Amino acid sequence: MDTFMQSLFLIFITLIASIYVYVFHKKKQSTIKNLPPGTFGWPIVGDETYQFLFQKIETFLQERTKKYSSEIFKTKLFGESTVVMFGPAANKFISMNEQKLVKVWYLKSQCKLFNLPDQNQTQEAMQKQVVVASAPVKMLGFLKPEGIVRYMRNNNIESIIHKHFITHWEGKTELKVYPLVKSFTISLAFQFFLGIDESNYVAKFATKFENLYYGIYSVPVNFPGSTYHKAMKGASEIREEIQLLINDKIDGLSKGKIMDDLLAHIVDAEKSGKYVPKIEISNIIMGLINSSYISIAVTLAFMIKQIGMRPYIYQRILSEHADIVRSKGYGTVLDWESMQKLKYTWAVAQETMRLYPAAPGAFREAKTDITYEGFIIPKGWKIFWAFIGTNKNHKYFEEPESFDPSRFEGNVPAPYTYIPYGAGPRCCPGKDYTRFVILTFIHNLITKFKWEVILPDEKVSGALVPIPAEGVPIRLHRL
Ligand code: HEM
Ligand SMILES: *[C@@H]1O[C@H](CO)[C@@H](O)[C@H](O)[C@H]1NC(C)=O
Ligand SMILES: *[C@@H]1O[C@H](CO)[C@@H](O)[C@H](O)[C@H]1NC(C)=O
């Protein structure tokens, strides 16, 4: 096509699109009043999915908040009419109306990757499946503080930690933090959930889980080389492998082998038909390992970077941990009581999660026409609830861009202004596990090493989740 023809073609498309917008808009206006402000983007040609997936999520929110002077706006994502909402009022509203006005909704990519219940099923059927799937984890108390400490200890987590530090940190003078903390979080998850500590085996699956993670927020097009394709491939390989592990556990249990990992417990319970249909087991395990991997690693990487850049923070954390060493000795697995004492360390972790949030938000669907702040959210529309919407707002956090853990000392943020784990009935059940892993890692690191950050201005890549572009290189000194 020559330039003239191309221009003609473009004008033609634009004309059609404008007519479409006009008619569509007219029709909508006449049926529903008071929709939130916002645009459905360019009809036919595309919606705002691209910006959502590839622009920094904060920028995506800020630009639209400014344009519509509103913390609620409509857009079209993945072909779905969607309302994006955030802020304390929205946080309270959604968390209080879970199941009443809104229900959980997953992106098609997430459903396909994790074999989540078909969205076409009735609400009851879906709810039942979710309850059944999470039952063993709840009943065994695996994610409760006492459960975590107990199962970690029974699964000899101490040796995983020692092995990690000896292999990756001791004797090194320069290293990159992010790949190492990824290796740590996946090793811990494999030991805790599956009872596996062979590092070569774990390493083989680390990439598959990372690909899976990146597939969740991807365009679900399945051609070789695409993010989604890699994720699908990883997911099916992981599922196959867990099937094999289930057989191992059945075999081990029949021989009277003592196993205290989650998979063994689920398999054992399943034998008596008590908890879970067998096919669901691999989905549950895959979901849990997925949740325990990248998000904790990202938090740890940025936390270690921030500590390395601020000697006064390093000193305060160190003295907190030195107290524990004095009373418990070196290299112990932290018990829950010690963890309660690590108040300042945890404040630093919270401040890290404010500035580098690993969970940007989640989707819901309107179960009915919803009225919120004078706007209507029509039944069936999707809602993107942005947990991060308050994190950098100067109304709730003074000098929001500065890293200042003292905001979390003593005084807590106002209700619904800081929800890194979500809020309400669906809020994250993994928060105690997260706390255990972060505090345990920092405990072992800070009582052995001091470090300097090589690239203080390192770029942050990633759109929905911040990723340190260079992996946080540091210079390491043994204490
Ligand atoms: C830095 C670490 C983590 C962050 C920031 C985080 C954040 C979140 C958030 C915001 C939600 C709410 C999603 C929603 O409202 O739809 C959630 C749900 C969930 N998280 Fe986490 N999480 C973390 C670690 C973990 C870990 C370690 C586990 C498991 C061991 C876990 C398991 C889950 C599960 C199963 C849900 C779904 C709950 C439900 O839908 O009822 N998370 N997480
Ligand atoms: C869900 O239902 C719709 C309409 O009834 C149908 O077109 C679609 O194929 C169904 N989806 C699945 C995954 O079965
Ligand atoms: C996988 O982990 C990510 C990050 O924590 C989370 O957003 C997603 O919901 C998880 N998916 C499942 C099915 O667990």
PDB file of C-alpha atoms and ligand atoms in Angstrom, residues 112 118-120, ligand 2:
ATOM      1  CA  LYS A 112      -6.076 -21.236  32.477  1.00  0.00           C
ATOM      2  CA  ASP A 118     -14.711 -22.308  35.401  1.00  0.00           C
ATOM      3  CA  GLN A 119     -16.229 -18.858  35.744  1.00  0.00           C
ATOM      4  CA  ASN A 120     -19.379 -20.207  34.086  1.00  0.00           C
TER       5      ASN A 120
HETATM    6  C1  LIG B   2     -19.226 -19.812  29.215  1.00  0.00           C
HETATM    7  O1  LIG B   2     -20.523 -19.518  28.777  1.00  0.00           O
HETATM    8  C2  LIG B   2     -20.566 -18.784  27.565  1.00  0.00           C
HETATM    9  C3  LIG B   2     -22.026 -18.432  27.258  1.00  0.00           C
HETATM   10  O2  LIG B   2     -22.900 -19.341  27.831  1.00  0.00           O
HETATM   11  C4  LIG B   2     -19.919 -19.604  26.439  1.00  0.00           C
HETATM   12  O3  LIG B   2     -19.933 -18.890  25.217  1.00  0.00           O
HETATM   13  C5  LIG B   2     -18.473 -19.910  26.836  1.00  0.00           C
HETATM   14  O4  LIG B   2     -17.857 -20.737  25.874  1.00  0.00           O
HETATM   15  C6  LIG B   2     -18.424 -20.608  28.199  1.00  0.00           C
HETATM   16  N1  LIG B   2     -17.031 -20.720  28.616  1.00  0.00           N
HETATM   17  C7  LIG B   2     -16.477 -21.858  28.974  1.00  0.00           C
HETATM   18  C8  LIG B   2     -15.043 -21.770  29.368  1.00  0.00           C
HETATM   19  O5  LIG B   2     -17.081 -22.914  29.014  1.00  0.00           O
END
